[in-house]
Amino acid sequence: MPSKKQNPITKLINTDGLQHAGYLAVAKTRAKALKAFSYVVPIRRPMLFVGETSCEDLCDMLISEGSSNVFIVTDAVLNKLSISAKIADYLDSKNISYHVYDGITPDPTFTVVEEGLSQSIDAQCDSIIAIGGGSVIDAAKMIAMAQGNKCTPQQLIGLFKAKKPSMPLYCVPTTAGTGSEATLGAVVSDDKTHQKALSIDPKMVPLAAAIDPTIMQGMPAHITADTGIDVLTHALESWMSANASVETDYYAASAVKSVMEYLSVVYKDGGNLKAREEMGIAAHYGGIAFNKAGLGYVHAIAHQLGAYYSIPHGRANAIVLPYVLDVNRQACQKRLAELAKKTGMVKDGQAGNSDAEIADHLIAQVRELIATLNISPTVKGMQSSDFDSIAKAAAKEVSDTYAVPTYLSKSEIKDILIKIKQASEDRMSKNESNDEAA
Ligand SMILES: [Fe+2]
């Protein structure tokens, strides 16, 4: 875990001189530049295969594209569970050779990526299949880009560093969360400092993805819940983005609709393949939406909570999301009302008629879903003395990366942190009294 004095995300960015007026001007200019970028630079969408035969379909595509020696990237747990065996057996049946690298760890470091790259080069592989969650897919993206460009993973950090195409990359996500199989970015951690470094390049988008619900059915309920709320957050932040478009709205609304309908179902019954499949597609759609529209304060604050207090990404989003919806409500009530109607979250007259009432109803339903999933608001070790640097880093992440509907001052972000801390303490003291009563 990183030291509190060396917040990994803060260290990546210059946090000096964040006066709010200047900050707003810079942030809005960057947001416009991001919008222009998303219109001008084509971002391809991966070919999507869905269903129980999707892995075979993905392998058939890879073979038809001329690959004959596949590098399978996964992690040791998934490899032990034989999830990669389904694909390996199919490649065997087609006389395609492969090499398995199962050394990917959560929050993969440069060393982990370099080891994979070295093995892929030594084995003379000509394509990659990534089988795993966001960490595995991000690592595979870096390996594929570095091999395609004959460079080190470090040389790919930043914006548009690749000169040549990535080695062909195919993804089999095993969680319905990050949507990394659809996005143009990858995160790698520094081995010593745990600083997170980001590589963004449209060439990084995988060629194809397979959403196979049978692979996801063994996912534990709490991970299903956390990753599912990550999907919801991607979709809501894309929808509320100042850079949202007709295209991103379609994918964001589709993802919201599926999450509201299927996440609690699959949380209660992990073997429900229909719900698993819908959540897998929702995660993919969420990734497509935020590829262009971007994210917002939920992610900016959640990234900091993850770095400071080691909270899983999806859970951190679940903790922050209701508060950011509350502060966005004023600026977004029309848009939130539109979303509630479009996704069937509210029927005519059910929650009143004004946009404000309908937006409130949507926010209440999001809170209810999070409660149904038993996601605890507890953040252990949260300290008020951290809030200044957390708020500064979150504000800077937004300014650098996102086009939010309303910009918050540092003190407004700190107000959110105070509310999170209060809710966390309330929950902890409630748990203690329950323990005493028992
Ligand atoms: Fe996320």
XYZ file of C-alpha atoms and ligand atoms in Angstrom:
439
model
C 0.000 0.000 0.000
C 1.413 3.415 -0.848
C 2.391 5.790 1.898
C -0.126 8.538 2.571
C 2.557 11.123 1.960
C 3.229 9.643 -1.481
C -0.181 9.349 -2.961
C 0.521 7.565 -6.262
C -1.972 9.453 -8.327
C -1.100 12.845 -6.858
C 2.552 12.273 -7.650
C 1.863 11.834 -11.317
C 0.477 15.298 -11.702
C 1.496 18.813 -10.845
C -0.889 19.997 -8.153
C 0.535 23.493 -7.718
C -1.496 26.621 -8.282
C -4.974 25.167 -8.276
C -6.894 28.419 -7.866
C -10.506 27.671 -8.622
C -11.107 30.284 -11.345
C -7.928 29.372 -13.195
C -8.719 25.739 -12.607
C -12.151 26.131 -14.197
C -10.735 27.852 -17.268
C -8.072 25.188 -17.775
C -10.503 22.355 -17.096
C -13.100 23.650 -19.549
C -10.487 24.173 -22.256
C -9.212 20.633 -21.764
C -12.768 19.314 -21.867
C -13.317 21.015 -25.225
C -10.035 19.576 -26.509
C -11.128 16.107 -25.373
C -14.422 16.544 -27.189
C -12.647 17.611 -30.369
C -10.333 14.626 -29.997
C -13.236 12.202 -29.638
C -14.814 13.543 -32.836
C -11.611 13.671 -34.896
C -9.718 10.551 -33.844
C -11.505 7.362 -34.812
C -11.804 4.909 -31.946
C -12.683 1.465 -33.216
C -15.043 -0.810 -31.400
C -13.967 -4.422 -30.896
C -15.870 -7.168 -32.680
C -18.159 -8.555 -29.978
C -19.025 -12.231 -29.589
C -21.628 -13.151 -26.994
C -22.791 -16.455 -25.542
C -21.563 -19.879 -24.620
C -19.733 -20.412 -27.922
C -18.241 -16.926 -27.990
C -14.724 -18.084 -27.061
C -14.685 -20.483 -30.007
C -15.988 -17.697 -32.277
C -13.206 -15.426 -31.029
C -10.590 -18.112 -31.731
C -12.019 -18.659 -35.215
C -11.644 -14.953 -35.926
C -8.074 -14.988 -34.665
C -7.265 -17.966 -36.909
C -8.935 -16.364 -39.921
C -6.801 -13.259 -39.333
C -3.719 -15.453 -39.823
C -2.520 -16.080 -36.296
C -0.805 -19.406 -35.701
C 0.989 -18.941 -32.375
C -1.039 -17.411 -29.546
C 0.201 -15.883 -26.305
C -2.449 -16.483 -23.611
C -2.242 -13.921 -20.808
C -4.051 -14.692 -17.553
C -3.509 -14.950 -13.794
C -2.583 -17.957 -11.671
C -6.014 -18.290 -10.010
C -7.911 -18.317 -13.306
C -5.360 -20.696 -14.777
C -5.827 -23.078 -11.837
C -9.588 -22.898 -12.312
C -8.956 -24.126 -15.861
C -10.771 -21.164 -17.369
C -8.038 -20.874 -19.985
C -8.324 -24.633 -20.695
C -11.539 -24.123 -22.687
C -9.673 -21.862 -25.096
C -6.456 -23.876 -25.061
C -8.392 -27.061 -25.917
C -10.088 -25.319 -28.819
C -6.777 -23.987 -30.147
C -5.363 -27.524 -29.835
C -8.258 -28.878 -31.869
C -7.396 -26.381 -34.612
C -3.650 -27.159 -34.472
C -2.819 -23.649 -33.316
C 0.120 -23.437 -30.958
C -0.002 -21.320 -27.815
C 2.032 -20.287 -24.805
C 0.376 -19.499 -21.445
C 1.634 -16.709 -19.179
C -0.276 -16.720 -15.866
C 1.906 -14.262 -13.970
C -0.451 -11.270 -13.978
C -1.130 -9.874 -10.505
C -3.763 -7.330 -9.398
C -2.564 -3.806 -10.298
C 0.161 -5.246 -12.571
C 3.598 -3.667 -12.368
C 6.080 -2.924 -15.142
C 8.059 -6.018 -14.074
C 5.002 -8.228 -14.561
C 4.353 -6.725 -17.996
C 8.027 -6.956 -18.993
C 8.120 -10.647 -18.013
C 5.084 -11.326 -20.202
C 6.560 -9.321 -23.064
C 9.828 -11.209 -22.852
C 8.045 -14.605 -22.881
C 5.842 -13.597 -25.807
C 8.845 -12.441 -27.839
C 10.863 -15.573 -26.956
C 7.940 -17.798 -27.991
C 7.560 -15.758 -31.218
C 3.842 -15.353 -30.619
C 1.846 -13.421 -33.201
C -1.335 -12.598 -31.257
C -2.574 -12.396 -27.672
C -5.682 -13.687 -25.944
C -6.228 -12.020 -22.561
C -8.382 -14.027 -20.160
C -9.197 -12.183 -16.945
C -10.419 -9.003 -15.327
C -9.218 -5.452 -15.831
C -5.691 -6.092 -14.516
C -5.078 -8.971 -16.935
C -6.537 -7.109 -19.904
C -4.575 -3.938 -19.131
C -1.334 -5.927 -18.853
C -2.110 -7.732 -22.110
C -2.742 -4.396 -23.851
C 0.691 -3.184 -22.751
C 2.395 -6.415 -23.846
C 0.653 -6.321 -27.240
C 1.487 -2.636 -27.810
C 5.106 -3.013 -26.709
C 5.639 -6.084 -28.912
C 3.955 -4.409 -31.879
C 6.114 -1.317 -31.466
C 9.340 -3.081 -30.421
C 9.602 -0.828 -27.384
C 9.466 -1.056 -23.607
C 6.170 -0.721 -21.715
C 7.565 2.435 -20.085
C 7.913 4.073 -23.495
C 4.163 3.730 -24.014
C 3.164 5.755 -20.957
C 1.291 8.918 -21.870
C -0.892 9.893 -24.795
C -0.514 8.380 -28.285
C 3.018 7.048 -27.827
C 2.648 4.110 -30.228
C 3.819 4.586 -33.803
C 2.811 1.156 -35.071
C -0.263 -1.026 -34.517
C -0.520 -3.230 -31.489
C 0.012 -6.954 -31.914
C -3.501 -8.382 -32.506
C -5.241 -8.564 -29.141
C -8.367 -10.577 -28.302
C -10.056 -10.429 -24.892
C -12.145 -12.759 -22.781
C -13.276 -10.758 -19.737
C -13.975 -12.881 -16.661
C -15.632 -10.075 -14.710
C -18.370 -7.655 -15.759
C -16.828 -4.410 -14.608
C -14.007 -2.385 -16.104
C -15.025 -2.774 -19.746
C -11.279 -2.707 -20.404
C -11.806 -5.041 -23.373
C -13.458 -2.063 -25.120
C -11.253 0.841 -24.060
C -8.188 2.642 -25.344
C -6.278 2.880 -22.062
C -4.228 0.697 -19.728
C -2.851 1.285 -16.239
C 0.471 -0.106 -15.007
C 2.004 0.363 -11.536
C 5.579 1.238 -10.726
C 7.163 -1.658 -8.799
C 8.674 0.417 -6.009
C 6.522 3.519 -5.643
C 3.203 1.944 -6.698
C 2.612 5.050 -8.794
C 0.015 4.293 -11.441
C 0.984 5.155 -14.978
C -1.530 5.446 -17.790
C -1.091 4.674 -21.462
C -3.795 5.963 -23.805
C -3.858 5.234 -27.506
C -6.668 4.279 -29.915
C -4.325 1.580 -31.263
C -4.718 -0.144 -27.907
C -8.377 -1.067 -28.419
C -8.567 -4.876 -28.747
C -9.707 -6.416 -32.031
C -12.415 -8.563 -30.466
C -13.965 -9.628 -27.186
C -15.936 -12.685 -26.113
C -18.605 -12.329 -23.431
C -19.098 -15.884 -22.212
C -21.516 -16.027 -19.249
C -20.374 -19.516 -18.236
C -16.907 -18.129 -17.511
C -18.371 -15.440 -15.227
C -20.784 -17.643 -13.279
C -18.256 -18.560 -10.581
C -17.564 -14.939 -9.651
C -18.189 -14.416 -5.886
C -21.221 -12.285 -4.999
C -19.263 -9.413 -3.443
C -17.063 -9.096 -6.544
C -20.147 -9.294 -8.752
C -21.585 -6.402 -6.721
C -18.443 -4.238 -6.720
C -17.691 -4.706 -10.413
C -21.361 -4.231 -11.323
C -21.423 -0.833 -9.620
C -18.273 0.053 -11.570
C -20.294 -0.599 -14.743
C -23.132 1.585 -13.471
C -20.681 4.371 -12.607
C -19.046 4.270 -16.055
C -22.456 4.559 -17.649
C -23.788 7.315 -15.369
C -20.615 9.388 -15.612
C -20.618 9.034 -19.413
C -24.270 10.045 -19.502
C -23.661 13.138 -17.339
C -20.460 14.105 -19.199
C -20.349 17.411 -21.032
C -18.851 15.374 -23.896
C -21.760 12.931 -24.135
C -23.079 12.379 -27.653
C -25.938 10.493 -29.264
C -23.577 7.541 -29.676
C -22.276 7.505 -26.085
C -25.797 8.082 -24.763
C -26.998 4.948 -26.504
C -24.315 2.778 -24.889
C -24.550 4.499 -21.487
C -28.350 4.194 -21.280
C -28.257 0.556 -22.430
C -25.703 -0.222 -19.706
C -27.709 1.582 -16.999
C -30.878 -0.271 -18.007
C -29.145 -3.667 -17.839
C -27.458 -2.961 -14.513
C -30.693 -1.806 -12.882
C -32.467 -4.894 -14.197
C -29.869 -7.625 -13.798
C -27.226 -6.756 -11.192
C -29.308 -7.609 -8.134
C -30.513 -10.765 -9.933
C -26.994 -12.045 -10.605
C -25.849 -10.963 -7.123
C -28.444 -13.286 -5.598
C -28.058 -16.051 -8.185
C -24.556 -16.190 -9.655
C -25.567 -19.085 -11.899
C -28.178 -17.060 -13.775
C -26.519 -17.087 -17.191
C -28.959 -14.668 -18.795
C -28.206 -12.053 -16.084
C -24.449 -12.776 -16.320
C -24.540 -12.250 -20.075
C -26.509 -9.008 -19.788
C -24.046 -7.684 -17.200
C -21.106 -8.678 -19.438
C -22.609 -6.742 -22.340
C -23.386 -3.803 -20.024
C -19.751 -3.681 -18.900
C -18.637 -3.651 -22.539
C -21.113 -0.894 -23.410
C -20.001 1.130 -20.387
C -16.429 0.912 -21.684
C -17.489 2.087 -25.161
C -19.395 5.014 -23.630
C -16.607 6.323 -21.411
C -13.979 5.784 -24.128
C -15.436 8.903 -25.751
C -17.482 10.718 -23.110
C -15.056 10.184 -20.222
C -15.745 9.811 -16.512
C -16.061 12.281 -13.641
C -15.765 13.027 -9.931
C -16.896 9.567 -8.794
C -13.872 7.987 -10.422
C -11.570 10.861 -9.509
C -12.410 10.540 -5.797
C -12.681 6.728 -5.863
C -9.187 6.437 -7.369
C -7.865 8.380 -4.391
C -9.803 6.276 -1.846
C -8.401 3.163 -3.502
C -4.847 4.493 -3.350
C -5.052 5.771 0.239
C -7.146 3.098 1.887
C -6.802 0.043 -0.389
C -10.471 -0.185 -1.290
C -11.385 -2.214 -4.407
C -12.202 0.090 -7.300
C -15.862 -0.871 -7.729
C -16.580 -0.605 -4.016
C -14.931 2.809 -3.847
C -17.214 3.910 -6.691
C -20.241 2.567 -4.828
C -19.250 4.564 -1.742
C -18.740 7.822 -3.668
C -21.463 7.571 -6.345
C -24.548 8.685 -4.347
C -22.788 11.826 -3.068
C -21.609 12.897 -6.521
C -25.097 12.271 -7.918
C -26.437 14.551 -5.174
C -24.066 17.392 -6.104
C -24.587 16.865 -9.838
C -28.345 16.775 -9.469
C -28.853 20.503 -9.877
C -26.828 20.676 -13.096
C -28.072 17.338 -14.438
C -31.694 17.046 -13.384
C -33.019 17.285 -16.918
C -30.524 14.721 -18.166
C -31.096 12.390 -15.221
C -34.853 12.633 -15.706
C -34.382 11.800 -19.392
C -32.263 8.792 -18.437
C -34.795 7.582 -15.867
C -37.561 7.668 -18.486
C -35.415 6.136 -21.235
C -34.339 3.199 -19.076
C -37.740 2.524 -17.505
C -36.485 3.483 -14.033
C -39.560 5.637 -13.727
C -42.956 5.255 -15.279
C -45.152 8.242 -16.166
C -46.278 10.065 -13.026
C -44.678 7.468 -10.736
C -42.211 9.869 -9.147
C -43.885 13.195 -9.745
C -43.709 15.146 -12.945
C -40.856 17.585 -12.580
C -37.334 16.788 -13.742
C -36.111 17.411 -10.200
C -38.520 14.843 -8.753
C -37.664 12.261 -11.403
C -33.928 12.846 -10.955
C -34.352 12.368 -7.198
C -36.187 9.119 -7.879
C -33.297 7.876 -10.045
C -30.750 8.758 -7.363
C -32.866 7.000 -4.726
C -32.989 3.883 -6.905
C -29.208 3.896 -7.258
C -28.893 4.137 -3.435
C -31.402 1.294 -3.071
C -29.464 -0.918 -5.479
C -26.213 -0.325 -3.582
C -27.998 -1.212 -0.316
C -29.482 -4.374 -1.886
C -25.953 -5.438 -2.824
C -24.854 -5.112 0.821
C -21.933 -2.877 -0.107
C -20.650 -1.454 3.144
C -19.897 2.295 3.261
C -16.994 1.560 5.601
C -13.632 3.110 4.744
C -11.127 1.910 7.333
C -8.368 4.329 8.317
C -9.982 7.406 6.736
C -8.308 10.534 8.173
C -9.450 14.132 7.872
C -5.806 15.148 7.545
C -5.714 13.350 4.164
C -8.649 15.274 2.737
C -6.741 18.255 1.461
C -4.407 16.231 -0.732
C -7.184 13.821 -1.780
C -9.379 16.747 -2.882
C -6.494 18.400 -4.714
C -5.620 15.213 -6.599
C -9.248 14.461 -7.461
C -9.754 18.013 -8.765
C -6.632 17.710 -10.863
C -7.661 14.326 -12.279
C -10.965 15.857 -13.365
C -9.267 18.897 -14.844
C -6.775 16.770 -16.760
C -9.053 14.055 -17.991
C -12.795 14.566 -17.780
C -15.563 16.859 -19.038
C -17.865 17.007 -16.026
C -21.291 18.671 -15.952
C -20.334 20.871 -13.006
C -16.925 21.669 -11.551
C -16.445 21.384 -7.802
C -14.142 23.457 -5.639
C -11.677 21.728 -3.382
C -13.867 22.467 -0.367
C -16.903 20.930 -2.098
C -14.890 17.763 -2.699
C -13.813 17.817 0.935
C -17.484 18.083 1.957
C -18.112 14.823 0.090
C -15.179 13.215 1.902
C -16.534 14.401 5.268
C -19.906 12.796 4.481
C -18.207 9.536 3.437
C -16.190 9.500 6.672
C -19.309 10.167 8.739
C -21.248 7.352 7.033
C -18.294 5.037 7.516
C -18.041 5.847 11.244
C -21.805 5.468 11.685
C -21.639 2.020 10.119
C -18.655 0.963 12.225
C -20.295 2.080 15.478
C -23.536 0.331 14.444
C -21.570 -2.864 13.827
C -19.870 -2.519 17.242
C -23.194 -2.103 19.040
C -24.575 -5.110 17.167
C -21.517 -7.124 18.263
C -22.030 -6.062 21.879
C -25.726 -6.936 21.731
C -24.849 -10.376 20.367
Fe -14.184 2.237 -13.214
